[in-house]
C-alpha cells in the first residue's frame, strides 16, 4: 500500500483544514450535548429572602410540599427514638454458668481451708444467686442508646416472643456482682470473698444485642417516614407578586421545582430537549470560533490549537455533566477556574476570559441557582486570569489559589448576607466545596505540561525554565563563549524592557535573547566579543569565507536548538535576529579591496526570514544596538543617541521590520528605552 510523503500529508491537511475544523466542532458539540442531563429547565430562580417580582405563580397541578432537611432530620430522630433495640435471650447460658460454678468450687474447695460440712451450703447459696440473676437477665449496655440517659427501653426476644423492658430492671455484670455482695452480707458463717470470687467468674451476658434485626427495624421505620407535609392544589397561588420569599414560600417553590422536573421526565419530549441543548451549545461554540476568526486568526488557522481549546471546553462540561448524573453533593467541588488558567498560560488573557464565560454560561443551564453560580464562577475566573497576568515564578500558582479562595469567600459571604440577613445563619461548612475546588485547580500545573507535550506548545512555565542560566545550553555557552554569553544577557535586558513598554511577551523575548547566538559556540573566536588575546582569525581568511562563518552561526544555532529540543517559538528568534541583512563589514571590505571583481551579494547576506512578530523585531534591534555600542570609544549621551538612531534607521531602511507589527510610536519608545539603558550600562551622566 502506497504511503504519502510528509509534504503531501501537510498539503492535504491544509487543503481540508476547514473541513477538519467543522468536524472537530461537530464532535465537540455532540459530546457535550450527549453528556448533558436530558431534562427541561425550571424557569424561575429561587432565592430566599428576596421579593418575588414576577407575576403570581399559580400551581398548574397538585403537588406535595417537601419537608426541609431540618424537618426530615428531626422526624428521622423521632422515628429512630421510637425503635427500641432488640436483645436476643441466650437460654443455655444459665445452665453453663451453674455447671461451671459447681466445677470450679470442687477444684478450689480443697485449698480453701473451709469445713467440708459447709460445702453443700456454699453450693446451694451460689446456685440460688446465679438462678436469681438469670431470672432477671444480664446484658451489656450499648453507648449508642445512652445519649440522654443511662438506661433505655429494650425489646427482649425469647423464641420469637417479644417482651418490653427497661435496662434499669436488668442486671449488668457489675450490678449482678453488687447484688451478690449485698446478699452474701446477710449470710453468716460463709466466706464472702471466696464465694464472690467464684461467682464473678460465672456471670456472663445472656441478653445479646441484635444489631442486624435492630437495624432492619430502623430501616423499615425510616422507609415509612413521610417526606412531605401538606399539598398545594391545582389553581392555588404558590407565591404572589411583591411578596417575600420566606421559608414557607421557599419550600413550596422548591417542591414545585421538584414536581416540575419529575413531570418533565415523564411527559417531556426527549427529542425537543436534545434539540434545545444542541442549539445552545452550537451557538456558544460558534461564537468562540467567530472570536478566534476575528481576533486570533493565528489560532483559528491552526487546527491543532483549535482542537486543544475544544478539548478543554468539552472535558470541563463533560465533568460537570457526570457530576450532575452521579449526584455529587455539591457542584462547587468542580474546579471551574482550571479552564481560564490553562487557556491564559497557553494562549492569552482575552481568549481565557472568553472561553471561561462560554463554559459558565452553558453550565448555568444545568446547575441550581444559575445566577449565583454564574456570579461566583465568573468573578473567580476573572480573578484567576488577572492573578497570573505575568507568570514569572512558579509560586504565583499558590498566590493565585489564595486570591481565588478569598474571592470565593467574599462572594459567598455577600450572597448569604443578602439571602439570610445574618451572620448567625451562615453554615461555614458550605464553603468547604469552594476550598476543595481551589485545591483541585492546582492540577492546572501538570495539565499544562501534558498539553504542551501533546500539542507542541510553549507556556510561560517552560519559558521560565529556559531562562534559567543553569540550563545546559546556556551553561555551555557561558564556558565556551563567555563574551557571547554576556552579550546575550545585555540583549535580553534591553529587549525585555522594550517589549514590556510596547506590549508583548517579555518572558518569551528574554528566552529568545538568551539563545539567539548559541550558534557562535561552534567557532567562538571568530566573533569579536570572545577575542581576548587580540588575535583575530579573520585576518588570515578571504572576506567571503569570513562572512560565511559569521552567517553560519544562525543555521548552526538552529541545529543546536533542535538537538536540545528547544521550542520552535524560541528557535524563531535564532532564525530572524539578523533577518536577511548583509554582513556589511566584510561586504564593504571586499568591495574596497577588489573593486574590479564581480561578487554575488547573497554570499554576504543572511538567509532570513525577517522578524514576523513584535518580539522578534525588538530582539533584532536590541541585538544590533548592543553589539554596535561596544565599538564606541567614548560613550556619552550624544554618541549613544546617534548610534541607536542610526541602527534603527538602518533596519527600517532595509525593510527588516515590515512584518513585525511594530508601529512608529513603538519605535520611538524602543529607542528611548535603549538610550536610557545603554547610558546606565556605560555610566554616562545625563545633563540636567
XYZ file of C-alpha atoms in Angstrom:
688
model
C 0.000 0.000 0.000
C 1.401 3.358 -1.034
C 2.258 5.880 1.714
C 2.051 9.646 1.441
C 5.183 11.726 1.882
C 5.236 14.212 4.803
C 4.946 17.161 2.402
C 1.953 15.552 0.719
C 0.322 14.915 4.082
C 0.784 18.586 5.067
C -0.666 19.689 1.729
C -3.756 17.529 2.263
C -4.172 18.854 5.799
C -4.019 22.442 4.511
C -6.495 21.642 1.742
C -9.063 20.116 4.081
C -8.287 22.260 7.153
C -11.710 23.910 7.131
C -13.499 20.560 6.897
C -11.423 19.207 9.777
C -12.269 22.289 11.841
C -16.003 21.852 11.278
C -15.725 18.155 12.086
C -13.986 18.955 15.392
C -16.724 21.469 16.233
C -19.466 18.936 15.492
C -17.745 16.239 17.560
C -17.302 18.670 20.471
C -20.943 19.769 20.326
C -22.034 16.129 20.094
C -20.023 15.020 23.126
C -21.202 17.964 25.250
C -24.868 17.500 24.313
C -24.630 13.737 24.819
C -23.242 14.192 28.325
C -25.621 16.939 29.487
C -28.626 15.898 31.635
C -31.705 15.486 29.453
C -34.356 17.395 31.368
C -36.308 20.579 30.868
C -35.072 23.689 32.664
C -37.096 25.151 35.540
C -37.967 28.711 34.545
C -37.569 30.519 37.866
C -34.607 31.457 40.019
C -35.381 30.823 43.689
C -33.679 32.991 46.321
C -34.789 33.030 49.938
C -35.433 36.474 51.407
C -35.941 38.228 48.040
C -39.064 39.979 46.760
C -40.958 37.957 44.137
C -41.024 40.468 41.252
C -42.642 38.209 38.686
C -46.352 37.635 38.183
C -48.377 35.481 40.570
C -47.173 31.888 40.315
C -50.220 29.597 40.150
C -49.864 25.835 40.500
C -50.717 24.032 37.218
C -51.300 20.733 39.064
C -51.442 19.194 42.520
C -48.116 18.584 44.229
C -46.893 17.703 47.712
C -44.829 20.127 49.796
C -41.475 18.573 50.587
C -40.141 18.727 54.105
C -36.997 20.751 54.681
C -33.743 18.926 55.522
C -34.116 20.174 59.114
C -37.643 18.784 59.359
C -36.578 15.475 57.861
C -33.697 15.202 60.299
C -35.998 15.952 63.227
C -38.559 13.380 62.020
C -35.810 10.831 61.466
C -34.580 11.251 65.044
C -38.139 10.898 66.346
C -38.717 7.736 64.318
C -35.431 6.181 65.407
C -36.197 7.067 69.028
C -39.381 5.029 68.693
C -37.482 1.898 67.650
C -36.290 0.023 70.764
C -33.104 -2.019 70.423
C -33.610 -5.778 70.265
C -31.787 -8.200 72.595
C -31.841 -11.953 71.997
C -32.116 -14.242 75.074
C -29.461 -16.960 75.151
C -31.271 -19.707 77.158
C -28.286 -22.030 77.651
C -26.127 -19.503 79.495
C -27.817 -20.086 82.914
C -27.053 -23.837 82.896
C -23.472 -23.267 81.651
C -22.800 -20.839 84.499
C -24.287 -23.215 87.124
C -22.200 -26.160 85.879
C -19.082 -24.058 85.716
C -19.659 -22.701 89.224
C -20.053 -26.175 90.715
C -16.971 -27.499 88.879
C -14.783 -24.580 89.992
C -15.978 -24.872 93.582
C -14.964 -28.548 93.627
C -11.485 -27.666 92.351
C -10.844 -24.761 94.730
C -12.584 -26.214 97.810
C -9.658 -28.427 98.802
C -7.285 -25.479 99.047
C -9.762 -23.064 100.630
C -9.404 -24.465 104.165
C -13.169 -24.413 104.833
C -15.050 -27.055 106.825
C -16.387 -29.782 104.467
C -19.710 -29.766 106.304
C -20.383 -26.284 104.847
C -19.740 -27.310 101.254
C -23.369 -28.068 100.413
C -24.413 -24.714 101.869
C -21.923 -22.883 99.618
C -23.205 -24.738 96.555
C -26.830 -24.028 97.389
C -26.180 -20.344 98.084
C -24.196 -19.884 94.837
C -26.819 -21.688 92.738
C -29.584 -19.592 94.247
C -27.773 -16.336 93.468
C -26.990 -17.384 89.873
C -30.604 -18.503 89.266
C -31.937 -15.239 90.688
C -29.617 -13.200 88.448
C -30.510 -15.066 85.250
C -34.220 -14.969 86.116
C -33.848 -11.223 85.568
C -31.161 -11.344 82.829
C -27.687 -9.924 82.237
C -26.792 -7.574 79.408
C -24.130 -5.120 78.290
C -25.273 -1.504 77.825
C -24.878 -0.004 74.335
C -23.464 3.573 74.290
C -25.440 4.274 71.101
C -28.651 4.403 73.149
C -27.218 6.250 76.146
C -27.285 9.696 74.559
C -29.566 11.386 77.091
C -29.923 8.833 79.898
C -28.031 5.874 81.292
C -30.955 3.421 80.929
C -33.208 2.880 77.918
C -36.119 0.720 76.788
C -35.370 -2.577 75.035
C -37.201 -5.493 73.460
C -36.202 -8.976 74.603
C -36.803 -11.834 72.176
C -37.203 -15.333 73.667
C -38.107 -17.869 70.971
C -39.752 -15.106 68.895
C -41.774 -13.888 71.876
C -41.096 -10.193 72.483
C -41.070 -8.613 75.922
C -40.616 -4.886 76.551
C -38.336 -3.891 79.415
C -36.011 -1.145 80.572
C -32.338 -1.690 81.186
C -32.819 -0.293 84.699
C -34.668 -3.536 85.569
C -31.951 -5.811 84.164
C -28.548 -6.661 85.529
C -25.240 -5.714 84.037
C -22.247 -7.770 85.218
C -21.329 -5.006 87.633
C -24.876 -4.748 89.038
C -25.084 -8.545 89.340
C -21.900 -8.680 91.414
C -23.166 -5.846 93.591
C -26.371 -7.852 94.161
C -24.320 -10.931 95.140
C -22.207 -8.878 97.525
C -25.296 -7.460 99.224
C -26.960 -10.889 99.569
C -23.851 -12.595 100.931
C -23.547 -9.907 103.590
C -26.756 -11.352 105.104
C -25.319 -14.909 105.280
C -23.312 -15.573 108.448
C -20.724 -18.292 108.510
C -19.882 -18.003 104.778
C -16.540 -16.780 103.403
C -17.901 -13.943 101.231
C -14.601 -13.207 99.483
C -14.154 -16.867 98.453
C -17.700 -17.230 97.112
C -17.727 -13.807 95.359
C -14.532 -14.734 93.561
C -16.194 -17.898 92.236
C -19.399 -16.097 91.247
C -17.513 -13.311 89.432
C -16.115 -15.860 87.001
C -19.561 -17.319 86.265
C -21.698 -14.308 85.477
C -21.855 -13.680 81.733
C -24.251 -11.812 79.434
C -27.327 -13.813 78.398
C -29.116 -10.927 76.647
C -27.166 -10.183 73.428
C -27.810 -7.031 71.348
C -29.095 -7.999 67.867
C -27.558 -5.333 65.637
C -28.889 -6.816 62.373
C -32.505 -7.056 63.495
C -32.449 -3.620 65.162
C -31.028 -2.005 62.009
C -33.697 -3.711 59.924
C -36.441 -2.339 62.159
C -34.898 1.148 61.969
C -34.635 0.933 58.187
C -38.286 -0.141 57.884
C -39.345 2.720 60.132
C -37.387 5.241 58.044
C -38.878 3.861 54.829
C -42.325 4.599 56.198
C -41.292 8.171 57.054
C -43.224 10.725 55.039
C -41.063 13.111 53.001
C -43.856 15.648 52.533
C -46.090 17.875 54.640
C -49.311 19.018 53.082
C -50.353 19.628 49.469
C -50.668 22.517 47.048
C -53.798 22.125 44.966
C -54.111 22.935 41.283
C -55.000 26.606 40.885
C -53.571 27.640 44.276
C -51.199 30.630 44.361
C -47.713 29.375 45.200
C -46.284 32.885 45.581
C -47.876 36.247 44.846
C -46.135 39.106 43.084
C -44.500 41.510 45.555
C -44.428 39.030 48.432
C -41.259 37.989 50.263
C -39.876 34.527 49.615
C -39.886 33.399 53.249
C -39.058 29.911 54.496
C -42.547 28.545 53.829
C -42.803 30.026 50.323
C -39.247 28.960 49.530
C -40.083 25.348 50.410
C -43.218 25.473 48.257
C -41.138 26.760 45.321
C -38.524 24.031 45.816
C -41.312 21.440 45.934
C -42.851 22.857 42.755
C -39.461 22.727 41.045
C -39.026 19.060 42.017
C -42.544 18.227 40.802
C -41.925 20.141 37.554
C -38.678 18.254 36.835
C -40.230 14.876 37.689
C -43.215 15.631 35.490
C -40.987 16.747 32.598
C -39.025 13.477 32.751
C -42.269 11.552 32.289
C -44.156 13.816 29.881
C -41.387 15.936 28.276
C -40.301 15.278 24.685
C -36.721 13.943 24.871
C -36.022 14.898 21.250
C -37.049 18.530 21.778
C -34.875 18.797 24.890
C -31.999 17.375 22.843
C -32.665 19.897 20.065
C -32.697 22.800 22.522
C -29.408 21.753 24.094
C -27.827 21.291 20.654
C -28.863 24.807 19.616
C -27.463 26.431 22.780
C -24.153 24.550 22.692
C -23.780 25.137 18.942
C -24.331 28.898 19.407
C -21.670 29.001 22.132
C -19.086 27.070 20.103
C -19.872 29.165 17.009
C -19.345 32.401 18.955
C -15.973 31.086 20.090
C -14.972 30.300 16.508
C -16.101 33.779 15.392
C -13.997 35.323 18.147
C -10.955 33.341 17.012
C -11.579 34.261 13.369
C -11.899 37.992 14.105
C -9.302 38.474 16.840
C -6.958 35.459 16.888
C -6.676 34.364 13.262
C -3.378 32.627 14.047
C -5.174 30.216 16.385
C -8.186 29.853 14.087
C -5.944 28.778 11.216
C -4.166 26.176 13.339
C -6.442 23.169 13.844
C -4.009 21.797 16.381
C -4.683 24.769 18.674
C -8.425 24.737 17.952
C -8.561 21.059 18.922
C -6.823 21.840 22.225
C -9.330 24.594 23.057
C -12.312 22.398 22.168
C -10.833 19.540 24.202
C -10.525 21.713 27.332
C -14.087 23.039 26.969
C -15.561 19.611 26.264
C -13.674 17.984 29.148
C -14.900 20.574 31.668
C -18.559 20.384 30.564
C -18.358 16.578 30.428
C -17.032 16.580 34.016
C -19.915 18.819 35.103
C -22.443 16.527 33.399
C -21.007 13.435 35.085
C -21.112 15.212 38.460
C -24.815 16.003 37.940
C -25.618 12.426 36.859
C -23.662 10.950 39.783
C -25.435 13.409 42.107
C -22.289 14.972 43.543
C -23.257 16.526 46.914
C -22.178 19.973 45.735
C -21.329 21.074 42.173
C -18.903 23.680 43.518
C -16.392 20.895 44.157
C -15.603 21.047 40.420
C -12.523 23.251 39.653
C -14.087 25.585 37.082
C -11.146 28.032 37.325
C -8.785 25.439 35.898
C -10.049 26.273 32.388
C -9.183 30.018 32.345
C -5.810 29.321 33.989
C -4.825 26.727 31.366
C -6.011 28.886 28.448
C -4.349 32.014 29.882
C -0.973 30.337 30.282
C -1.084 28.562 26.906
C -2.653 31.454 24.956
C -3.705 34.870 26.277
C -5.987 36.762 28.647
C -8.759 37.690 26.197
C -9.203 34.135 24.972
C -9.139 32.762 28.531
C -11.900 35.131 29.639
C -13.986 34.440 26.518
C -13.798 30.665 26.984
C -14.499 30.868 30.719
C -17.649 32.898 30.059
C -18.718 30.334 27.465
C -18.265 27.388 29.860
C -20.059 29.131 32.743
C -22.983 30.207 30.546
C -23.541 26.667 29.280
C -23.146 25.202 32.781
C -25.635 27.746 34.140
C -28.488 25.971 32.373
C -27.960 22.797 34.375
C -26.953 23.900 37.889
C -29.263 25.139 40.646
C -29.406 28.898 41.308
C -27.893 29.767 37.951
C -27.360 33.461 38.672
C -25.479 32.786 41.911
C -23.421 30.126 40.135
C -22.590 32.465 37.249
C -21.614 35.321 39.576
C -19.380 33.122 41.753
C -17.616 31.402 38.864
C -17.240 34.412 36.550
C -15.719 36.556 39.307
C -13.423 33.725 40.425
C -12.412 33.035 36.812
C -11.637 36.700 36.146
C -9.513 36.886 39.288
C -7.657 33.698 38.327
C -6.800 35.256 34.943
C -5.716 38.583 36.425
C -3.605 36.928 39.128
C -1.333 35.246 36.570
C -1.188 38.061 34.009
C 2.606 37.931 34.107
C 3.735 34.481 35.180
C 7.392 34.732 36.133
C 7.532 32.459 39.213
C 6.011 29.068 39.968
C 4.783 30.252 43.368
C 2.351 32.533 41.548
C 0.132 29.446 41.232
C -0.143 29.296 45.020
C -0.693 33.058 45.236
C -3.374 32.764 42.562
C -5.048 29.945 44.535
C -5.096 32.146 47.654
C -6.629 35.073 45.735
C -9.282 32.818 44.168
C -10.154 31.439 47.616
C -10.538 34.968 49.007
C -12.755 35.927 46.045
C -14.953 32.882 46.604
C -15.179 33.741 50.317
C -16.156 37.366 49.684
C -18.773 36.393 47.084
C -20.062 33.563 49.295
C -20.499 35.934 52.238
C -22.154 38.604 50.104
C -24.727 36.199 48.659
C -25.538 34.628 52.051
C -25.896 38.023 53.757
C -28.366 39.093 51.070
C -30.251 35.818 51.465
C -30.128 35.366 55.262
C -29.508 38.878 56.584
C -27.497 37.490 59.496
C -24.039 36.119 60.239
C -25.540 33.658 62.701
C -27.353 31.703 59.990
C -24.230 31.114 57.885
C -23.140 27.479 57.749
C -19.383 27.647 57.191
C -19.278 24.004 56.111
C -20.972 25.157 52.894
C -17.705 26.894 51.988
C -15.699 23.628 52.053
C -16.548 22.738 48.397
C -15.006 26.035 47.254
C -11.758 25.251 49.101
C -11.645 21.781 47.525
C -12.293 23.370 44.112
C -9.335 25.744 44.542
C -7.049 22.883 45.598
C -8.088 20.898 42.518
C -7.354 23.986 40.410
C -3.652 23.420 41.183
C -3.906 20.411 38.845
C -3.567 23.012 36.083
C 0.215 22.818 36.556
C 0.659 19.157 35.447
C -2.123 19.511 32.860
C -0.317 22.428 31.219
C 2.808 20.279 30.921
C 0.711 17.462 29.406
C -0.922 19.778 26.862
C 2.444 21.277 25.953
C 3.779 17.841 25.066
C 0.601 16.689 23.292
C 0.098 19.830 21.182
C 3.691 21.093 20.857
C 3.007 24.354 22.703
C 5.236 26.547 24.838
C 3.854 28.023 28.031
C 5.295 30.703 30.280
C 6.275 27.940 32.696
C 8.534 26.372 30.069
C 9.988 29.784 29.241
C 10.792 30.331 32.916
C 12.730 27.066 32.911
C 14.540 28.009 29.690
C 15.620 31.408 31.029
C 17.398 29.786 33.963
C 21.078 30.441 33.222
C 21.889 26.998 34.617
C 20.102 25.414 31.644
C 22.546 23.104 29.773
C 22.962 25.214 26.605
C 23.388 28.477 28.492
C 25.862 26.927 30.912
C 27.848 25.564 27.961
C 27.802 28.978 26.265
C 28.990 30.721 29.446
C 32.014 28.391 29.459
C 32.704 28.121 25.691
C 31.848 31.656 24.557
C 31.767 33.910 27.651
C 31.748 37.129 25.615
C 28.705 35.953 23.633
C 27.015 34.912 26.869
C 27.482 38.392 28.366
C 26.278 39.950 25.111
C 23.142 37.749 25.241
C 22.412 38.816 28.808
C 22.654 42.505 27.873
C 20.462 41.958 24.802
C 17.912 40.129 26.978
C 17.743 43.087 29.382
C 17.351 45.618 26.566
C 14.750 43.614 24.648
C 12.759 42.648 27.738
C 12.358 46.241 28.890
C 11.463 47.423 25.402
C 8.798 44.753 24.772
C 7.326 45.340 28.210
C 6.846 49.006 27.340
C 5.214 48.484 23.928
C 3.220 45.402 24.879
C 4.260 41.818 24.257
C 5.548 38.662 25.882
C 8.563 39.811 27.888
C 9.356 36.295 29.081
C 9.429 34.991 25.511
C 11.730 37.827 24.422
C 14.117 37.071 27.270
C 14.257 33.390 26.343
C 14.811 34.224 22.675
C 17.557 36.730 23.523
C 19.453 34.277 25.720
C 19.516 31.619 22.997
C 19.718 33.707 19.811
C 23.516 33.420 19.471
C 24.096 29.828 20.645
C 25.413 29.001 17.152
C 28.550 31.032 17.936
C 29.698 28.215 20.228
C 30.873 26.328 17.121
C 33.636 28.903 16.410
C 33.636 31.358 19.345
C 36.978 33.011 18.471
C 35.624 34.188 15.095
C 33.339 36.616 16.978
C 34.928 39.749 18.368
C 33.306 39.609 21.811
C 35.196 36.357 22.526
C 38.606 37.568 21.274
C 40.528 38.396 24.433
C 44.127 37.937 23.216
C 43.969 40.408 20.349
C 44.298 37.623 17.762
C 41.647 37.779 15.021
C 41.387 34.584 12.892
C 39.569 36.533 10.151
C 42.843 38.283 9.290
C 44.025 35.101 7.506
C 40.749 34.330 5.698
C 39.147 35.655 2.497
C 36.266 38.034 3.102
C 33.762 35.576 1.576
C 34.809 32.779 3.905
C 34.741 35.064 6.941
C 31.223 36.200 6.012
C 30.065 32.599 5.667
C 31.484 31.689 9.082
C 29.621 34.613 10.623
C 26.403 33.773 8.759
C 26.668 30.092 9.645
C 26.109 30.817 13.351
C 22.390 31.166 12.528
C 21.981 27.759 10.874
C 24.269 26.162 13.449
C 22.226 27.740 16.235
C 19.010 26.315 14.749
C 20.639 22.897 14.532
C 21.815 23.050 18.155
C 18.403 24.278 19.298
C 16.624 21.375 17.592
C 19.094 18.941 19.132
C 18.394 20.436 22.585
C 14.613 20.236 21.949
C 14.090 23.971 22.293
C 10.536 25.102 21.411
C 10.006 26.324 17.854
C 8.795 29.683 19.148
C 12.271 30.236 20.692
C 14.100 28.912 17.621
C 12.329 31.607 15.583
C 14.455 34.214 17.390
C 17.606 32.451 16.162
C 16.254 32.394 12.596
C 15.213 36.024 12.465
C 17.600 38.009 14.660
C 19.638 39.082 11.576
C 16.762 38.890 9.110
C 18.112 38.942 5.553
C 20.627 41.752 6.124
C 24.207 41.739 4.827
C 27.367 41.167 6.828
C 28.334 44.716 5.876
C 31.815 44.810 7.342
C 33.132 42.006 5.111
C 30.986 43.047 2.138
C 32.271 46.621 2.190
C 35.842 45.391 2.790
C 35.591 43.148 -0.269
C 34.275 45.976 -2.461
C 37.014 48.313 -1.224
C 39.861 45.870 -1.827
C 38.569 44.206 -5.017
C 36.590 46.855 -6.880
C 37.185 45.179 -10.253
C 35.747 41.777 -9.198
C 32.135 40.716 -9.561
C 30.670 39.206 -6.406
C 27.322 37.598 -5.619
C 25.871 39.742 -2.838
C 23.952 36.763 -1.405
C 27.253 35.292 -0.205
C 27.334 38.134 2.339
C 23.603 38.034 3.179
C 21.843 36.157 5.988
C 19.200 33.689 4.764
C 16.331 35.206 6.766
C 13.433 35.266 7.318
C 12.918 38.773 8.627
C 11.208 39.175 12.037
C 7.474 38.461 11.899
C 6.379 39.315 15.462
C 6.859 42.244 17.813
C 9.075 40.102 19.997
C 11.473 39.000 17.226
C 11.580 42.554 15.832
C 12.540 44.029 19.196
C 15.235 41.385 19.632
C 16.787 42.249 16.245
C 17.041 45.908 17.261
C 18.383 45.117 20.742
C 20.988 42.712 19.314
C 22.278 45.221 16.758
C 22.283 48.165 19.175
C 24.083 46.277 21.963
C 26.732 44.887 19.599
C 27.368 48.297 17.979
C 27.566 50.057 21.350
C 30.689 48.021 22.182
C 32.548 49.794 19.377
C 32.027 53.256 20.923
C 35.399 54.612 22.023
C 33.967 57.368 24.233
C 30.329 56.540 25.011
C 28.370 59.604 26.015
C 24.785 60.747 25.711
C 25.287 62.187 22.237
C 27.161 59.247 20.736
C 24.795 56.655 22.225
C 21.741 58.561 20.991
C 23.228 58.868 17.487
C 24.170 55.183 17.455
C 20.670 53.993 18.417
C 19.030 56.298 15.862
C 21.412 55.133 13.121
C 20.949 51.397 13.840
C 17.143 51.617 13.986
C 17.007 53.745 10.801
C 19.201 51.212 9.001
C 16.876 48.346 9.945
C 13.868 50.316 8.783
C 15.555 51.265 5.511
C 16.375 47.590 4.934
C 12.673 46.700 5.445
C 13.590 44.348 8.267
C 10.620 45.340 10.467
C 7.817 45.470 7.909
C 6.290 42.146 9.089
C 6.836 42.612 12.808
C 3.718 44.645 13.653
C 5.803 47.394 15.302
C 4.377 50.906 14.917
C 6.324 54.162 14.575
C 5.186 55.073 18.078
C 6.617 51.756 19.296
C 9.895 52.564 17.526
C 10.229 55.847 19.409
C 9.512 54.113 22.713
C 12.076 51.392 21.946
C 14.748 53.932 21.050
C 14.167 55.926 24.246
C 14.499 52.768 26.372
C 17.651 51.631 24.547
C 19.289 55.022 25.001
C 18.461 55.236 28.677
C 19.640 51.686 29.419
C 22.879 51.977 27.400
C 23.760 55.188 29.213
C 23.219 53.363 32.508
C 25.403 50.473 31.327
C 28.257 52.795 30.330
C 27.742 55.047 33.382
C 27.007 58.132 31.317
C 25.923 61.103 33.402
C 22.942 62.851 31.832
C 22.752 66.655 31.675
C 20.058 68.178 33.822
